[in-house]
Amino acid sequence: MEVNNNHIDKSPLKQEDKCPFCNLSKSVEVICETETCIAFFDGYPVSLGHALIIPKRHVASYFDLSQNEREAMSIMLQQVKQKIDERFHPDGYNIGINVNEAAGQSVFHVHMHLIPRYKGDVKNPKGGVRGVIPDKQMY
């Protein structure tokens, strides 16, 4: 018997079809969601409460977002911070966005990290995000 596969779309998968953020696992704990953005706890957290804020539109670079998408992410950042404050009571935060492989981006869908920090979580936190290049952290 001959099988007719003409109904199967043989075109290559689009980037968003492969994207873990466009296809969130049902096990992901969503913190909040709007029409344009979603926030959830990072699957590989740096600290307790580490969250990601992403636009729903599949875009690789922060610099390619619309002004409205950037504003929506900023508004959601405040909402997520409040929820993390209530649940985990951190002592501080780091906020970061990696753009391109050279900057450490590994999922090419824009995502903003909100990383809660706790007193004593590192020996000397001076320099904060400057620590992405360890020799430049202390100044």
PDB file of C-alpha atoms in Angstrom:
ATOM      1  CA  MET A   1       0.000   0.000   0.000  1.00  0.00           C
ATOM      2  CA  GLU A   2       1.376   3.372  -1.002  1.00  0.00           C
ATOM      3  CA  VAL A   3       1.266   6.125   1.627  1.00  0.00           C
ATOM      4  CA  ASN A   4       0.400   9.609   0.436  1.00  0.00           C
ATOM      5  CA  ASN A   5       2.426  12.167   2.399  1.00  0.00           C
ATOM      6  CA  ASN A   6       1.476  15.164   0.268  1.00  0.00           C
ATOM      7  CA  HIS A   7      -0.415  16.664   3.217  1.00  0.00           C
ATOM      8  CA  ILE A   8       2.775  16.902   5.309  1.00  0.00           C
ATOM      9  CA  ASP A   9       4.454  20.283   5.254  1.00  0.00           C
ATOM     10  CA  LYS A  10       8.017  19.528   4.182  1.00  0.00           C
ATOM     11  CA  SER A  11       9.290  23.080   4.530  1.00  0.00           C
ATOM     12  CA  PRO A  12      12.131  23.568   7.019  1.00  0.00           C
ATOM     13  CA  LEU A  13      11.169  24.461  10.567  1.00  0.00           C
ATOM     14  CA  LYS A  14      11.139  28.171  11.326  1.00  0.00           C
ATOM     15  CA  GLN A  15      13.282  29.401  14.218  1.00  0.00           C
ATOM     16  CA  GLU A  16      10.219  29.927  16.403  1.00  0.00           C
ATOM     17  CA  ASP A  17       9.167  26.296  15.818  1.00  0.00           C
ATOM     18  CA  LYS A  18      12.440  25.167  17.461  1.00  0.00           C
ATOM     19  CA  CYS A  19      12.479  27.854  20.153  1.00  0.00           C
ATOM     20  CA  PRO A  20      11.992  26.635  23.732  1.00  0.00           C
ATOM     21  CA  PHE A  21      10.484  30.012  24.680  1.00  0.00           C
ATOM     22  CA  CYS A  22       7.929  29.900  21.852  1.00  0.00           C
ATOM     23  CA  ASN A  23       7.096  26.338  22.922  1.00  0.00           C
ATOM     24  CA  LEU A  24       7.186  26.533  26.721  1.00  0.00           C
ATOM     25  CA  SER A  25       7.058  23.288  28.609  1.00  0.00           C
ATOM     26  CA  LYS A  26       3.888  22.789  30.645  1.00  0.00           C
ATOM     27  CA  SER A  27       6.136  22.290  33.691  1.00  0.00           C
ATOM     28  CA  VAL A  28       7.367  25.910  33.531  1.00  0.00           C
ATOM     29  CA  GLU A  29       6.016  28.055  36.374  1.00  0.00           C
ATOM     30  CA  VAL A  30       4.602  31.213  34.796  1.00  0.00           C
ATOM     31  CA  ILE A  31       4.870  34.273  37.037  1.00  0.00           C
ATOM     32  CA  CYS A  32       2.708  36.598  34.951  1.00  0.00           C
ATOM     33  CA  GLU A  33       1.544  37.049  31.388  1.00  0.00           C
ATOM     34  CA  THR A  34       0.119  39.772  29.168  1.00  0.00           C
ATOM     35  CA  GLU A  35      -0.845  39.889  25.514  1.00  0.00           C
ATOM     36  CA  THR A  36       2.743  40.745  24.513  1.00  0.00           C
ATOM     37  CA  CYS A  37       5.011  39.307  27.251  1.00  0.00           C
ATOM     38  CA  ILE A  38       5.383  36.366  29.571  1.00  0.00           C
ATOM     39  CA  ALA A  39       7.566  35.846  32.646  1.00  0.00           C
ATOM     40  CA  PHE A  40       8.550  32.544  34.186  1.00  0.00           C
ATOM     41  CA  PHE A  41      11.158  31.052  36.486  1.00  0.00           C
ATOM     42  CA  ASP A  42      14.424  30.116  34.761  1.00  0.00           C
ATOM     43  CA  GLY A  43      14.916  26.400  34.201  1.00  0.00           C
ATOM     44  CA  TYR A  44      18.606  26.769  35.115  1.00  0.00           C
ATOM     45  CA  PRO A  45      18.465  29.364  37.915  1.00  0.00           C
ATOM     46  CA  VAL A  46      21.527  31.249  39.093  1.00  0.00           C
ATOM     47  CA  SER A  47      19.745  31.935  42.381  1.00  0.00           C
ATOM     48  CA  LEU A  48      16.446  31.271  44.105  1.00  0.00           C
ATOM     49  CA  GLY A  49      13.743  33.170  42.198  1.00  0.00           C
ATOM     50  CA  HIS A  50      15.757  33.737  38.981  1.00  0.00           C
ATOM     51  CA  ALA A  51      13.172  34.780  36.385  1.00  0.00           C
ATOM     52  CA  LEU A  52      13.036  35.423  32.652  1.00  0.00           C
ATOM     53  CA  ILE A  53      10.884  38.044  30.949  1.00  0.00           C
ATOM     54  CA  ILE A  54      10.313  37.596  27.234  1.00  0.00           C
ATOM     55  CA  PRO A  55       8.273  39.182  24.478  1.00  0.00           C
ATOM     56  CA  LYS A  56       5.878  36.711  22.867  1.00  0.00           C
ATOM     57  CA  ARG A  57       7.000  37.686  19.365  1.00  0.00           C
ATOM     58  CA  HIS A  58      10.031  35.621  18.340  1.00  0.00           C
ATOM     59  CA  VAL A  59      12.883  38.122  18.001  1.00  0.00           C
ATOM     60  CA  ALA A  60      16.538  37.263  18.625  1.00  0.00           C
ATOM     61  CA  SER A  61      17.934  40.666  19.604  1.00  0.00           C
ATOM     62  CA  TYR A  62      16.705  43.174  22.150  1.00  0.00           C
ATOM     63  CA  PHE A  63      17.687  45.882  19.672  1.00  0.00           C
ATOM     64  CA  ASP A  64      15.173  44.548  17.136  1.00  0.00           C
ATOM     65  CA  LEU A  65      12.191  44.905  19.479  1.00  0.00           C
ATOM     66  CA  SER A  66       9.636  47.632  18.961  1.00  0.00           C
ATOM     67  CA  GLN A  67       9.414  50.458  21.469  1.00  0.00           C
ATOM     68  CA  ASN A  68       6.111  48.997  22.683  1.00  0.00           C
ATOM     69  CA  GLU A  69       7.703  45.587  23.282  1.00  0.00           C
ATOM     70  CA  ARG A  70      10.583  47.137  25.245  1.00  0.00           C
ATOM     71  CA  GLU A  71       8.111  49.127  27.348  1.00  0.00           C
ATOM     72  CA  ALA A  72       5.987  46.015  27.954  1.00  0.00           C
ATOM     73  CA  MET A  73       9.085  44.154  29.169  1.00  0.00           C
ATOM     74  CA  SER A  74       9.957  47.028  31.520  1.00  0.00           C
ATOM     75  CA  ILE A  75       6.462  47.089  32.984  1.00  0.00           C
ATOM     76  CA  MET A  76       6.534  43.323  33.470  1.00  0.00           C
ATOM     77  CA  LEU A  77       9.989  43.593  35.086  1.00  0.00           C
ATOM     78  CA  GLN A  78       8.420  45.690  37.866  1.00  0.00           C
ATOM     79  CA  GLN A  79       5.567  43.204  38.337  1.00  0.00           C
ATOM     80  CA  VAL A  80       7.923  40.222  38.484  1.00  0.00           C
ATOM     81  CA  LYS A  81      10.225  42.000  40.945  1.00  0.00           C
ATOM     82  CA  GLN A  82       7.265  42.607  43.262  1.00  0.00           C
ATOM     83  CA  LYS A  83       6.247  38.928  43.131  1.00  0.00           C
ATOM     84  CA  ILE A  84       9.818  37.765  43.783  1.00  0.00           C
ATOM     85  CA  ASP A  85      10.139  40.243  46.675  1.00  0.00           C
ATOM     86  CA  GLU A  86       6.973  38.834  48.268  1.00  0.00           C
ATOM     87  CA  ARG A  87       7.959  35.194  47.802  1.00  0.00           C
ATOM     88  CA  PHE A  88      11.757  35.113  48.255  1.00  0.00           C
ATOM     89  CA  HIS A  89      12.754  38.403  49.991  1.00  0.00           C
ATOM     90  CA  PRO A  90      16.075  38.946  48.185  1.00  0.00           C
ATOM     91  CA  ASP A  91      18.573  41.613  49.227  1.00  0.00           C
ATOM     92  CA  GLY A  92      19.283  42.868  45.698  1.00  0.00           C
ATOM     93  CA  TYR A  93      18.990  42.135  41.978  1.00  0.00           C
ATOM     94  CA  ASN A  94      20.988  41.875  38.778  1.00  0.00           C
ATOM     95  CA  ILE A  95      19.131  42.581  35.537  1.00  0.00           C
ATOM     96  CA  GLY A  96      20.614  41.506  32.236  1.00  0.00           C
ATOM     97  CA  ILE A  97      20.031  40.775  28.576  1.00  0.00           C
ATOM     98  CA  ASN A  98      22.570  38.850  26.507  1.00  0.00           C
ATOM     99  CA  VAL A  99      22.658  39.865  22.837  1.00  0.00           C
ATOM    100  CA  ASN A 100      24.396  37.511  20.417  1.00  0.00           C
ATOM    101  CA  GLU A 101      26.639  34.530  21.015  1.00  0.00           C
ATOM    102  CA  ALA A 102      29.701  36.651  21.897  1.00  0.00           C
ATOM    103  CA  ALA A 103      27.746  38.047  24.856  1.00  0.00           C
ATOM    104  CA  GLY A 104      26.623  34.608  26.014  1.00  0.00           C
ATOM    105  CA  GLN A 105      23.188  34.403  24.389  1.00  0.00           C
ATOM    106  CA  SER A 106      22.302  30.721  24.016  1.00  0.00           C
ATOM    107  CA  VAL A 107      18.558  30.915  23.269  1.00  0.00           C
ATOM    108  CA  PHE A 108      18.043  33.276  20.367  1.00  0.00           C
ATOM    109  CA  HIS A 109      14.736  34.703  21.543  1.00  0.00           C
ATOM    110  CA  VAL A 110      15.123  37.921  23.536  1.00  0.00           C
ATOM    111  CA  HIS A 111      14.975  37.290  27.262  1.00  0.00           C
ATOM    112  CA  MET A 112      15.646  39.534  30.215  1.00  0.00           C
ATOM    113  CA  HIS A 113      17.101  37.919  33.328  1.00  0.00           C
ATOM    114  CA  LEU A 114      15.955  39.151  36.719  1.00  0.00           C
ATOM    115  CA  ILE A 115      18.375  37.521  39.140  1.00  0.00           C
ATOM    116  CA  PRO A 116      17.670  37.920  42.848  1.00  0.00           C
ATOM    117  CA  ARG A 117      20.776  38.369  44.968  1.00  0.00           C
ATOM    118  CA  TYR A 118      21.225  37.436  48.592  1.00  0.00           C
ATOM    119  CA  LYS A 119      23.770  38.693  51.133  1.00  0.00           C
ATOM    120  CA  GLY A 120      26.656  36.253  51.181  1.00  0.00           C
ATOM    121  CA  ASP A 121      25.761  34.494  47.906  1.00  0.00           C
ATOM    122  CA  VAL A 122      29.242  35.392  46.618  1.00  0.00           C
ATOM    123  CA  LYS A 123      32.343  36.363  48.542  1.00  0.00           C
ATOM    124  CA  ASN A 124      32.541  39.885  47.076  1.00  0.00           C
ATOM    125  CA  PRO A 125      29.686  41.136  44.862  1.00  0.00           C
ATOM    126  CA  LYS A 126      31.438  44.437  43.994  1.00  0.00           C
ATOM    127  CA  GLY A 127      31.227  45.120  40.277  1.00  0.00           C
ATOM    128  CA  GLY A 128      27.999  43.148  39.803  1.00  0.00           C
ATOM    129  CA  VAL A 129      27.344  42.650  36.091  1.00  0.00           C
ATOM    130  CA  ARG A 130      30.933  43.633  35.329  1.00  0.00           C
ATOM    131  CA  GLY A 131      31.672  40.059  36.442  1.00  0.00           C
ATOM    132  CA  VAL A 132      30.735  38.813  32.977  1.00  0.00           C
ATOM    133  CA  ILE A 133      34.428  39.480  32.312  1.00  0.00           C
ATOM    134  CA  PRO A 134      35.944  38.294  35.610  1.00  0.00           C
ATOM    135  CA  ASP A 135      39.217  40.270  35.299  1.00  0.00           C
ATOM    136  CA  LYS A 136      37.182  43.490  34.971  1.00  0.00           C
ATOM    137  CA  GLN A 137      34.823  42.929  37.917  1.00  0.00           C
ATOM    138  CA  MET A 138      36.971  44.552  40.578  1.00  0.00           C
ATOM    139  CA  TYR A 139      37.984  48.159  40.027  1.00  0.00           C
TER     140      TYR A 139
END
